[in-house]
């Protein structure tokens, strides 16, 4: 990650910006986890177009991470064209969602979303094995722990599951693939998915999905491409069957 200009750091330290409590929705303290949460809040309109984000120190306190991590997060968001950083002023939302993007996200069903995942994620896993650094794998493992620590709560698991798969996308080190997976994840915010989630994510299914996540992580960490590819396909086709059964 590139370091942020010291003058920007000083300016954002002095300006606390708008204050919002985020701790209650926190799903993790890794870089990818914080990126996923802030990205979701921007896309959902909690931080509106051209609105200034809270200062680095406020974000660091809310997420329980260092200010260096927050600077890395803001750099990633800037590279994704979601924010712009202005020296001496702060960080502002630059994302302005188009009507077509909103409509597609709202109209896509959970089954359609999973069909796209089946097409995309096996290649995402292959790239993750080829490109992920040890730090990337550590963040993936931390996201896995969040899934395993959800206690069977469907809301907690849904947020942690999104963070796990976004961390996997980050492991691919492919910016376009990461952007594409963000669009896939947006479908999880629509009313169809929220309705389905309550029926689909039973404690037994959550435990089973977590066992699959654990096996997948171990195969990726071992750089075992055939095994990891097989596991992600089994997981996604299983989810597909569960969605059809639940619908």
PDB file of C-alpha atoms in Angstrom:
ATOM      1  CA  UNK A   1       0.000   0.000   0.000  1.00  0.00           C
ATOM      2  CA  UNK A   2       1.149   3.521  -0.692  1.00  0.00           C
ATOM      3  CA  UNK A   3       1.598   5.817   2.293  1.00  0.00           C
ATOM      4  CA  UNK A   4      -0.726   8.790   2.611  1.00  0.00           C
ATOM      5  CA  UNK A   5       0.804  12.261   2.513  1.00  0.00           C
ATOM      6  CA  UNK A   6       1.636  13.396   6.055  1.00  0.00           C
ATOM      7  CA  UNK A   7      -0.173  16.688   5.519  1.00  0.00           C
ATOM      8  CA  UNK A   8      -3.371  14.791   4.765  1.00  0.00           C
ATOM      9  CA  UNK A   9      -2.878  12.708   7.899  1.00  0.00           C
ATOM     10  CA  UNK A  10      -2.506  15.861  10.025  1.00  0.00           C
ATOM     11  CA  UNK A  11      -5.528  17.518   8.480  1.00  0.00           C
ATOM     12  CA  UNK A  12      -7.799  14.513   8.914  1.00  0.00           C
ATOM     13  CA  UNK A  13      -6.611  14.104  12.502  1.00  0.00           C
ATOM     14  CA  UNK A  14      -7.720  17.647  13.313  1.00  0.00           C
ATOM     15  CA  UNK A  15     -11.077  17.330  11.578  1.00  0.00           C
ATOM     16  CA  UNK A  16     -13.279  14.749  13.224  1.00  0.00           C
ATOM     17  CA  UNK A  17     -15.884  14.852  10.435  1.00  0.00           C
ATOM     18  CA  UNK A  18     -19.422  13.550  10.858  1.00  0.00           C
ATOM     19  CA  UNK A  19     -19.771  11.090  13.708  1.00  0.00           C
ATOM     20  CA  UNK A  20     -21.504   7.726  13.280  1.00  0.00           C
ATOM     21  CA  UNK A  21     -21.491   4.635  15.441  1.00  0.00           C
ATOM     22  CA  UNK A  22     -20.457   1.597  13.470  1.00  0.00           C
ATOM     23  CA  UNK A  23     -19.349  -0.828  16.138  1.00  0.00           C
ATOM     24  CA  UNK A  24     -22.709  -2.587  16.357  1.00  0.00           C
ATOM     25  CA  UNK A  25     -22.417  -3.731  12.728  1.00  0.00           C
ATOM     26  CA  UNK A  26     -18.728  -4.553  12.767  1.00  0.00           C
ATOM     27  CA  UNK A  27     -17.909  -7.885  11.125  1.00  0.00           C
ATOM     28  CA  UNK A  28     -14.124  -7.828  11.446  1.00  0.00           C
ATOM     29  CA  UNK A  29     -10.950  -5.946  12.049  1.00  0.00           C
ATOM     30  CA  UNK A  30      -8.964  -6.983   8.971  1.00  0.00           C
ATOM     31  CA  UNK A  31      -8.328  -4.620   6.100  1.00  0.00           C
ATOM     32  CA  UNK A  32     -10.637  -6.522   3.732  1.00  0.00           C
ATOM     33  CA  UNK A  33     -13.351  -6.662   6.401  1.00  0.00           C
ATOM     34  CA  UNK A  34     -13.282  -2.901   6.963  1.00  0.00           C
ATOM     35  CA  UNK A  35     -13.200  -2.288   3.202  1.00  0.00           C
ATOM     36  CA  UNK A  36     -16.259  -4.511   2.760  1.00  0.00           C
ATOM     37  CA  UNK A  37     -18.200  -2.719   5.497  1.00  0.00           C
ATOM     38  CA  UNK A  38     -17.413   0.827   4.352  1.00  0.00           C
ATOM     39  CA  UNK A  39     -18.044  -0.131   0.736  1.00  0.00           C
ATOM     40  CA  UNK A  40     -21.454  -1.531   1.688  1.00  0.00           C
ATOM     41  CA  UNK A  41     -22.363   1.604   3.649  1.00  0.00           C
ATOM     42  CA  UNK A  42     -21.421   3.802   0.700  1.00  0.00           C
ATOM     43  CA  UNK A  43     -23.323   1.665  -1.800  1.00  0.00           C
ATOM     44  CA  UNK A  44     -26.390   1.594   0.449  1.00  0.00           C
ATOM     45  CA  UNK A  45     -26.339   5.386   0.694  1.00  0.00           C
ATOM     46  CA  UNK A  46     -25.476   5.729   4.377  1.00  0.00           C
ATOM     47  CA  UNK A  47     -22.652   7.955   3.196  1.00  0.00           C
ATOM     48  CA  UNK A  48     -24.098   9.975   0.332  1.00  0.00           C
ATOM     49  CA  UNK A  49     -22.428  11.285  -2.803  1.00  0.00           C
ATOM     50  CA  UNK A  50     -19.912  14.069  -1.961  1.00  0.00           C
ATOM     51  CA  UNK A  51     -20.388  13.525   1.799  1.00  0.00           C
ATOM     52  CA  UNK A  52     -17.237  13.609   3.939  1.00  0.00           C
ATOM     53  CA  UNK A  53     -16.330  10.418   5.782  1.00  0.00           C
ATOM     54  CA  UNK A  54     -15.376  10.500   9.473  1.00  0.00           C
ATOM     55  CA  UNK A  55     -11.719  11.259  10.175  1.00  0.00           C
ATOM     56  CA  UNK A  56      -9.148   8.459  10.244  1.00  0.00           C
ATOM     57  CA  UNK A  57      -8.912   8.426  14.029  1.00  0.00           C
ATOM     58  CA  UNK A  58     -12.710   8.118  14.355  1.00  0.00           C
ATOM     59  CA  UNK A  59     -12.830   5.231  11.896  1.00  0.00           C
ATOM     60  CA  UNK A  60      -9.905   3.524  13.601  1.00  0.00           C
ATOM     61  CA  UNK A  61     -11.678   3.763  16.951  1.00  0.00           C
ATOM     62  CA  UNK A  62     -14.999   2.481  15.609  1.00  0.00           C
ATOM     63  CA  UNK A  63     -13.466  -0.543  13.861  1.00  0.00           C
ATOM     64  CA  UNK A  64     -10.835  -1.257  16.503  1.00  0.00           C
ATOM     65  CA  UNK A  65      -7.913  -1.060  14.072  1.00  0.00           C
ATOM     66  CA  UNK A  66      -4.837   1.112  13.637  1.00  0.00           C
ATOM     67  CA  UNK A  67      -4.914   4.344  11.664  1.00  0.00           C
ATOM     68  CA  UNK A  68      -2.439   2.750   9.273  1.00  0.00           C
ATOM     69  CA  UNK A  69      -5.052   0.104   8.480  1.00  0.00           C
ATOM     70  CA  UNK A  70      -7.662   2.832   7.905  1.00  0.00           C
ATOM     71  CA  UNK A  71      -5.308   4.633   5.518  1.00  0.00           C
ATOM     72  CA  UNK A  72      -4.887   1.371   3.581  1.00  0.00           C
ATOM     73  CA  UNK A  73      -8.671   0.928   3.533  1.00  0.00           C
ATOM     74  CA  UNK A  74      -9.226   4.450   2.203  1.00  0.00           C
ATOM     75  CA  UNK A  75      -6.606   3.915  -0.479  1.00  0.00           C
ATOM     76  CA  UNK A  76      -8.393   0.743  -1.629  1.00  0.00           C
ATOM     77  CA  UNK A  77     -11.736   2.562  -1.684  1.00  0.00           C
ATOM     78  CA  UNK A  78     -10.155   5.370  -3.683  1.00  0.00           C
ATOM     79  CA  UNK A  79      -8.735   2.870  -6.187  1.00  0.00           C
ATOM     80  CA  UNK A  80     -12.267   1.486  -6.529  1.00  0.00           C
ATOM     81  CA  UNK A  81     -13.522   5.021  -7.312  1.00  0.00           C
ATOM     82  CA  UNK A  82     -15.780   5.075  -4.256  1.00  0.00           C
ATOM     83  CA  UNK A  83     -14.032   7.967  -2.478  1.00  0.00           C
ATOM     84  CA  UNK A  84     -11.614  10.797  -3.178  1.00  0.00           C
ATOM     85  CA  UNK A  85      -9.112  12.124  -0.660  1.00  0.00           C
ATOM     86  CA  UNK A  86      -8.383  15.843  -0.521  1.00  0.00           C
ATOM     87  CA  UNK A  87      -5.305  17.126   1.298  1.00  0.00           C
ATOM     88  CA  UNK A  88      -6.294  19.393   4.160  1.00  0.00           C
ATOM     89  CA  UNK A  89      -9.992  18.608   3.832  1.00  0.00           C
ATOM     90  CA  UNK A  90     -10.718  14.899   4.240  1.00  0.00           C
ATOM     91  CA  UNK A  91     -12.144  11.924   2.379  1.00  0.00           C
ATOM     92  CA  UNK A  92     -15.325  12.348   0.332  1.00  0.00           C
ATOM     93  CA  UNK A  93     -17.707   9.879  -1.286  1.00  0.00           C
ATOM     94  CA  UNK A  94     -17.319   9.964  -5.071  1.00  0.00           C
ATOM     95  CA  UNK A  95     -19.602   7.041  -5.869  1.00  0.00           C
ATOM     96  CA  UNK A  96     -22.900   7.925  -7.507  1.00  0.00           C
ATOM     97  CA  UNK A  97     -24.973   4.846  -8.212  1.00  0.00           C
ATOM     98  CA  UNK A  98     -26.750   4.669 -11.541  1.00  0.00           C
ATOM     99  CA  UNK A  99     -30.396   3.730 -11.881  1.00  0.00           C
ATOM    100  CA  UNK A 100     -29.565   0.683 -14.013  1.00  0.00           C
ATOM    101  CA  UNK A 101     -27.192  -0.681 -11.395  1.00  0.00           C
ATOM    102  CA  UNK A 102     -29.801  -0.227  -8.679  1.00  0.00           C
ATOM    103  CA  UNK A 103     -32.501  -1.894 -10.757  1.00  0.00           C
ATOM    104  CA  UNK A 104     -30.367  -4.916 -11.662  1.00  0.00           C
ATOM    105  CA  UNK A 105     -29.386  -5.428  -8.026  1.00  0.00           C
ATOM    106  CA  UNK A 106     -33.009  -5.254  -6.910  1.00  0.00           C
ATOM    107  CA  UNK A 107     -34.358  -7.519  -9.658  1.00  0.00           C
ATOM    108  CA  UNK A 108     -31.742 -10.285  -9.421  1.00  0.00           C
ATOM    109  CA  UNK A 109     -32.978 -13.311  -7.484  1.00  0.00           C
ATOM    110  CA  UNK A 110     -30.832 -15.281  -5.002  1.00  0.00           C
ATOM    111  CA  UNK A 111     -30.781 -18.228  -7.426  1.00  0.00           C
ATOM    112  CA  UNK A 112     -29.581 -15.988 -10.288  1.00  0.00           C
ATOM    113  CA  UNK A 113     -26.920 -14.524  -8.015  1.00  0.00           C
ATOM    114  CA  UNK A 114     -25.673 -17.990  -7.129  1.00  0.00           C
ATOM    115  CA  UNK A 115     -25.575 -19.014 -10.794  1.00  0.00           C
ATOM    116  CA  UNK A 116     -23.135 -16.150 -11.411  1.00  0.00           C
ATOM    117  CA  UNK A 117     -21.120 -17.195  -8.368  1.00  0.00           C
ATOM    118  CA  UNK A 118     -20.826 -20.707  -9.817  1.00  0.00           C
ATOM    119  CA  UNK A 119     -19.385 -19.174 -12.992  1.00  0.00           C
ATOM    120  CA  UNK A 120     -16.984 -16.811 -11.207  1.00  0.00           C
ATOM    121  CA  UNK A 121     -15.728 -18.259  -7.926  1.00  0.00           C
ATOM    122  CA  UNK A 122     -13.842 -21.352  -9.151  1.00  0.00           C
ATOM    123  CA  UNK A 123     -11.561 -19.066 -11.181  1.00  0.00           C
ATOM    124  CA  UNK A 124     -11.372 -16.689  -8.224  1.00  0.00           C
ATOM    125  CA  UNK A 125     -10.078 -19.584  -6.112  1.00  0.00           C
ATOM    126  CA  UNK A 126      -7.473 -20.514  -8.737  1.00  0.00           C
ATOM    127  CA  UNK A 127      -6.195 -16.939  -8.839  1.00  0.00           C
ATOM    128  CA  UNK A 128      -6.173 -16.735  -5.039  1.00  0.00           C
ATOM    129  CA  UNK A 129      -3.932 -19.798  -4.845  1.00  0.00           C
ATOM    130  CA  UNK A 130      -1.606 -18.340  -7.466  1.00  0.00           C
ATOM    131  CA  UNK A 131      -1.467 -14.770  -6.170  1.00  0.00           C
ATOM    132  CA  UNK A 132      -2.396 -14.493  -2.476  1.00  0.00           C
ATOM    133  CA  UNK A 133       0.288 -13.286  -0.082  1.00  0.00           C
ATOM    134  CA  UNK A 134       0.687 -14.616   3.456  1.00  0.00           C
ATOM    135  CA  UNK A 135      -1.069 -11.475   4.716  1.00  0.00           C
ATOM    136  CA  UNK A 136      -3.971 -12.069   2.317  1.00  0.00           C
ATOM    137  CA  UNK A 137      -4.320 -15.614   3.642  1.00  0.00           C
ATOM    138  CA  UNK A 138      -4.229 -14.337   7.219  1.00  0.00           C
ATOM    139  CA  UNK A 139      -7.099 -11.968   6.452  1.00  0.00           C
ATOM    140  CA  UNK A 140      -9.014 -14.841   4.851  1.00  0.00           C
ATOM    141  CA  UNK A 141      -8.459 -16.922   7.976  1.00  0.00           C
ATOM    142  CA  UNK A 142      -9.683 -14.073  10.194  1.00  0.00           C
ATOM    143  CA  UNK A 143     -12.811 -13.780   8.057  1.00  0.00           C
ATOM    144  CA  UNK A 144     -13.330 -17.528   8.427  1.00  0.00           C
ATOM    145  CA  UNK A 145     -13.156 -17.200  12.209  1.00  0.00           C
ATOM    146  CA  UNK A 146     -15.898 -14.587  12.081  1.00  0.00           C
ATOM    147  CA  UNK A 147     -18.099 -17.068  10.235  1.00  0.00           C
ATOM    148  CA  UNK A 148     -17.343 -19.750  12.805  1.00  0.00           C
ATOM    149  CA  UNK A 149     -18.004 -17.393  15.719  1.00  0.00           C
ATOM    150  CA  UNK A 150     -21.470 -16.293  14.587  1.00  0.00           C
ATOM    151  CA  UNK A 151     -23.183 -18.714  16.982  1.00  0.00           C
ATOM    152  CA  UNK A 152     -25.769 -19.800  14.437  1.00  0.00           C
ATOM    153  CA  UNK A 153     -27.140 -16.260  14.100  1.00  0.00           C
ATOM    154  CA  UNK A 154     -28.271 -15.814  10.460  1.00  0.00           C
ATOM    155  CA  UNK A 155     -27.653 -12.047  10.382  1.00  0.00           C
ATOM    156  CA  UNK A 156     -24.161 -12.342  11.821  1.00  0.00           C
ATOM    157  CA  UNK A 157     -23.366 -15.258   9.536  1.00  0.00           C
ATOM    158  CA  UNK A 158     -24.635 -13.430   6.428  1.00  0.00           C
ATOM    159  CA  UNK A 159     -22.356 -10.458   7.155  1.00  0.00           C
ATOM    160  CA  UNK A 160     -19.390 -12.670   8.005  1.00  0.00           C
ATOM    161  CA  UNK A 161     -19.977 -14.865   4.942  1.00  0.00           C
ATOM    162  CA  UNK A 162     -19.909 -11.786   2.711  1.00  0.00           C
ATOM    163  CA  UNK A 163     -16.653 -10.694   4.352  1.00  0.00           C
ATOM    164  CA  UNK A 164     -15.144 -14.174   3.820  1.00  0.00           C
ATOM    165  CA  UNK A 165     -15.941 -14.264   0.111  1.00  0.00           C
ATOM    166  CA  UNK A 166     -14.848 -10.643  -0.366  1.00  0.00           C
ATOM    167  CA  UNK A 167     -11.547 -11.564   1.324  1.00  0.00           C
ATOM    168  CA  UNK A 168     -11.287 -14.475  -1.108  1.00  0.00           C
ATOM    169  CA  UNK A 169     -11.874 -12.072  -4.008  1.00  0.00           C
ATOM    170  CA  UNK A 170      -9.145  -9.807  -2.610  1.00  0.00           C
ATOM    171  CA  UNK A 171      -6.795 -12.827  -2.514  1.00  0.00           C
ATOM    172  CA  UNK A 172      -7.177 -13.130  -6.293  1.00  0.00           C
ATOM    173  CA  UNK A 173      -5.292  -9.820  -6.682  1.00  0.00           C
ATOM    174  CA  UNK A 174      -7.419  -9.092  -9.729  1.00  0.00           C
ATOM    175  CA  UNK A 175      -9.049  -5.653  -9.482  1.00  0.00           C
ATOM    176  CA  UNK A 176     -11.702  -6.325 -12.122  1.00  0.00           C
ATOM    177  CA  UNK A 177     -12.675  -9.625 -10.522  1.00  0.00           C
ATOM    178  CA  UNK A 178     -12.873  -7.929  -7.124  1.00  0.00           C
ATOM    179  CA  UNK A 179     -15.118  -5.210  -8.602  1.00  0.00           C
ATOM    180  CA  UNK A 180     -17.320  -7.857 -10.221  1.00  0.00           C
ATOM    181  CA  UNK A 181     -17.664  -9.718  -6.935  1.00  0.00           C
ATOM    182  CA  UNK A 182     -18.696  -6.482  -5.229  1.00  0.00           C
ATOM    183  CA  UNK A 183     -21.570  -6.235  -7.711  1.00  0.00           C
ATOM    184  CA  UNK A 184     -22.544  -9.833  -6.916  1.00  0.00           C
ATOM    185  CA  UNK A 185     -22.497  -9.095  -3.193  1.00  0.00           C
ATOM    186  CA  UNK A 186     -24.796  -6.098  -3.653  1.00  0.00           C
ATOM    187  CA  UNK A 187     -27.615  -8.488  -4.519  1.00  0.00           C
ATOM    188  CA  UNK A 188     -27.496  -9.699  -0.914  1.00  0.00           C
ATOM    189  CA  UNK A 189     -28.929  -6.344   0.100  1.00  0.00           C
ATOM    190  CA  UNK A 190     -32.155  -6.679  -1.885  1.00  0.00           C
ATOM    191  CA  UNK A 191     -35.518  -7.688  -0.450  1.00  0.00           C
ATOM    192  CA  UNK A 192     -35.566 -11.085  -2.188  1.00  0.00           C
ATOM    193  CA  UNK A 193     -32.330 -12.144  -0.483  1.00  0.00           C
ATOM    194  CA  UNK A 194     -33.411 -10.795   2.904  1.00  0.00           C
ATOM    195  CA  UNK A 195     -36.617 -12.820   2.705  1.00  0.00           C
ATOM    196  CA  UNK A 196     -34.786 -15.957   1.595  1.00  0.00           C
ATOM    197  CA  UNK A 197     -32.034 -15.558   4.199  1.00  0.00           C
ATOM    198  CA  UNK A 198     -34.381 -16.085   7.137  1.00  0.00           C
ATOM    199  CA  UNK A 199     -35.501 -19.431   5.688  1.00  0.00           C
ATOM    200  CA  UNK A 200     -32.170 -20.606   4.291  1.00  0.00           C
ATOM    201  CA  UNK A 201     -29.715 -19.908   7.107  1.00  0.00           C
ATOM    202  CA  UNK A 202     -30.751 -22.434   9.734  1.00  0.00           C
ATOM    203  CA  UNK A 203     -28.218 -23.313  12.478  1.00  0.00           C
ATOM    204  CA  UNK A 204     -27.555 -26.709  10.849  1.00  0.00           C
ATOM    205  CA  UNK A 205     -26.917 -25.152   7.446  1.00  0.00           C
ATOM    206  CA  UNK A 206     -24.678 -22.479   8.961  1.00  0.00           C
ATOM    207  CA  UNK A 207     -22.582 -25.172  10.668  1.00  0.00           C
ATOM    208  CA  UNK A 208     -22.344 -27.141   7.413  1.00  0.00           C
ATOM    209  CA  UNK A 209     -21.388 -24.079   5.371  1.00  0.00           C
ATOM    210  CA  UNK A 210     -18.714 -23.244   7.932  1.00  0.00           C
ATOM    211  CA  UNK A 211     -17.248 -26.742   7.653  1.00  0.00           C
ATOM    212  CA  UNK A 212     -17.048 -26.186   3.898  1.00  0.00           C
ATOM    213  CA  UNK A 213     -15.447 -22.775   4.410  1.00  0.00           C
ATOM    214  CA  UNK A 214     -12.854 -24.318   6.736  1.00  0.00           C
ATOM    215  CA  UNK A 215     -11.960 -27.060   4.238  1.00  0.00           C
ATOM    216  CA  UNK A 216     -11.766 -24.495   1.432  1.00  0.00           C
ATOM    217  CA  UNK A 217      -9.464 -22.212   3.410  1.00  0.00           C
ATOM    218  CA  UNK A 218      -7.132 -25.108   4.273  1.00  0.00           C
ATOM    219  CA  UNK A 219      -6.915 -26.171   0.624  1.00  0.00           C
ATOM    220  CA  UNK A 220      -6.165 -22.589  -0.484  1.00  0.00           C
ATOM    221  CA  UNK A 221      -3.544 -22.160   2.260  1.00  0.00           C
ATOM    222  CA  UNK A 222      -1.933 -25.433   1.111  1.00  0.00           C
ATOM    223  CA  UNK A 223      -1.964 -24.107  -2.503  1.00  0.00           C
ATOM    224  CA  UNK A 224      -3.896 -27.224  -3.548  1.00  0.00           C
ATOM    225  CA  UNK A 225      -5.684 -26.018  -6.684  1.00  0.00           C
ATOM    226  CA  UNK A 226      -7.544 -29.241  -7.627  1.00  0.00           C
ATOM    227  CA  UNK A 227      -8.885 -29.729  -4.101  1.00  0.00           C
ATOM    228  CA  UNK A 228      -9.841 -26.088  -3.592  1.00  0.00           C
ATOM    229  CA  UNK A 229     -11.598 -25.937  -6.975  1.00  0.00           C
ATOM    230  CA  UNK A 230     -13.530 -29.101  -6.177  1.00  0.00           C
ATOM    231  CA  UNK A 231     -14.552 -27.749  -2.764  1.00  0.00           C
ATOM    232  CA  UNK A 232     -15.797 -24.374  -4.013  1.00  0.00           C
ATOM    233  CA  UNK A 233     -17.882 -26.101  -6.698  1.00  0.00           C
ATOM    234  CA  UNK A 234     -19.369 -28.492  -4.130  1.00  0.00           C
ATOM    235  CA  UNK A 235     -20.177 -25.567  -1.856  1.00  0.00           C
ATOM    236  CA  UNK A 236     -21.826 -23.443  -4.545  1.00  0.00           C
ATOM    237  CA  UNK A 237     -23.841 -26.270  -6.114  1.00  0.00           C
ATOM    238  CA  UNK A 238     -24.949 -27.239  -2.618  1.00  0.00           C
ATOM    239  CA  UNK A 239     -26.074 -23.663  -1.954  1.00  0.00           C
ATOM    240  CA  UNK A 240     -27.904 -23.733  -5.271  1.00  0.00           C
ATOM    241  CA  UNK A 241     -29.816 -26.862  -4.244  1.00  0.00           C
ATOM    242  CA  UNK A 242     -30.610 -25.343  -0.845  1.00  0.00           C
ATOM    243  CA  UNK A 243     -31.965 -22.191  -2.482  1.00  0.00           C
ATOM    244  CA  UNK A 244     -34.240 -24.213  -4.762  1.00  0.00           C
ATOM    245  CA  UNK A 245     -35.407 -26.303  -1.833  1.00  0.00           C
ATOM    246  CA  UNK A 246     -36.090 -23.225   0.285  1.00  0.00           C
ATOM    247  CA  UNK A 247     -37.806 -21.195  -2.441  1.00  0.00           C
TER     248      UNK A 247
END
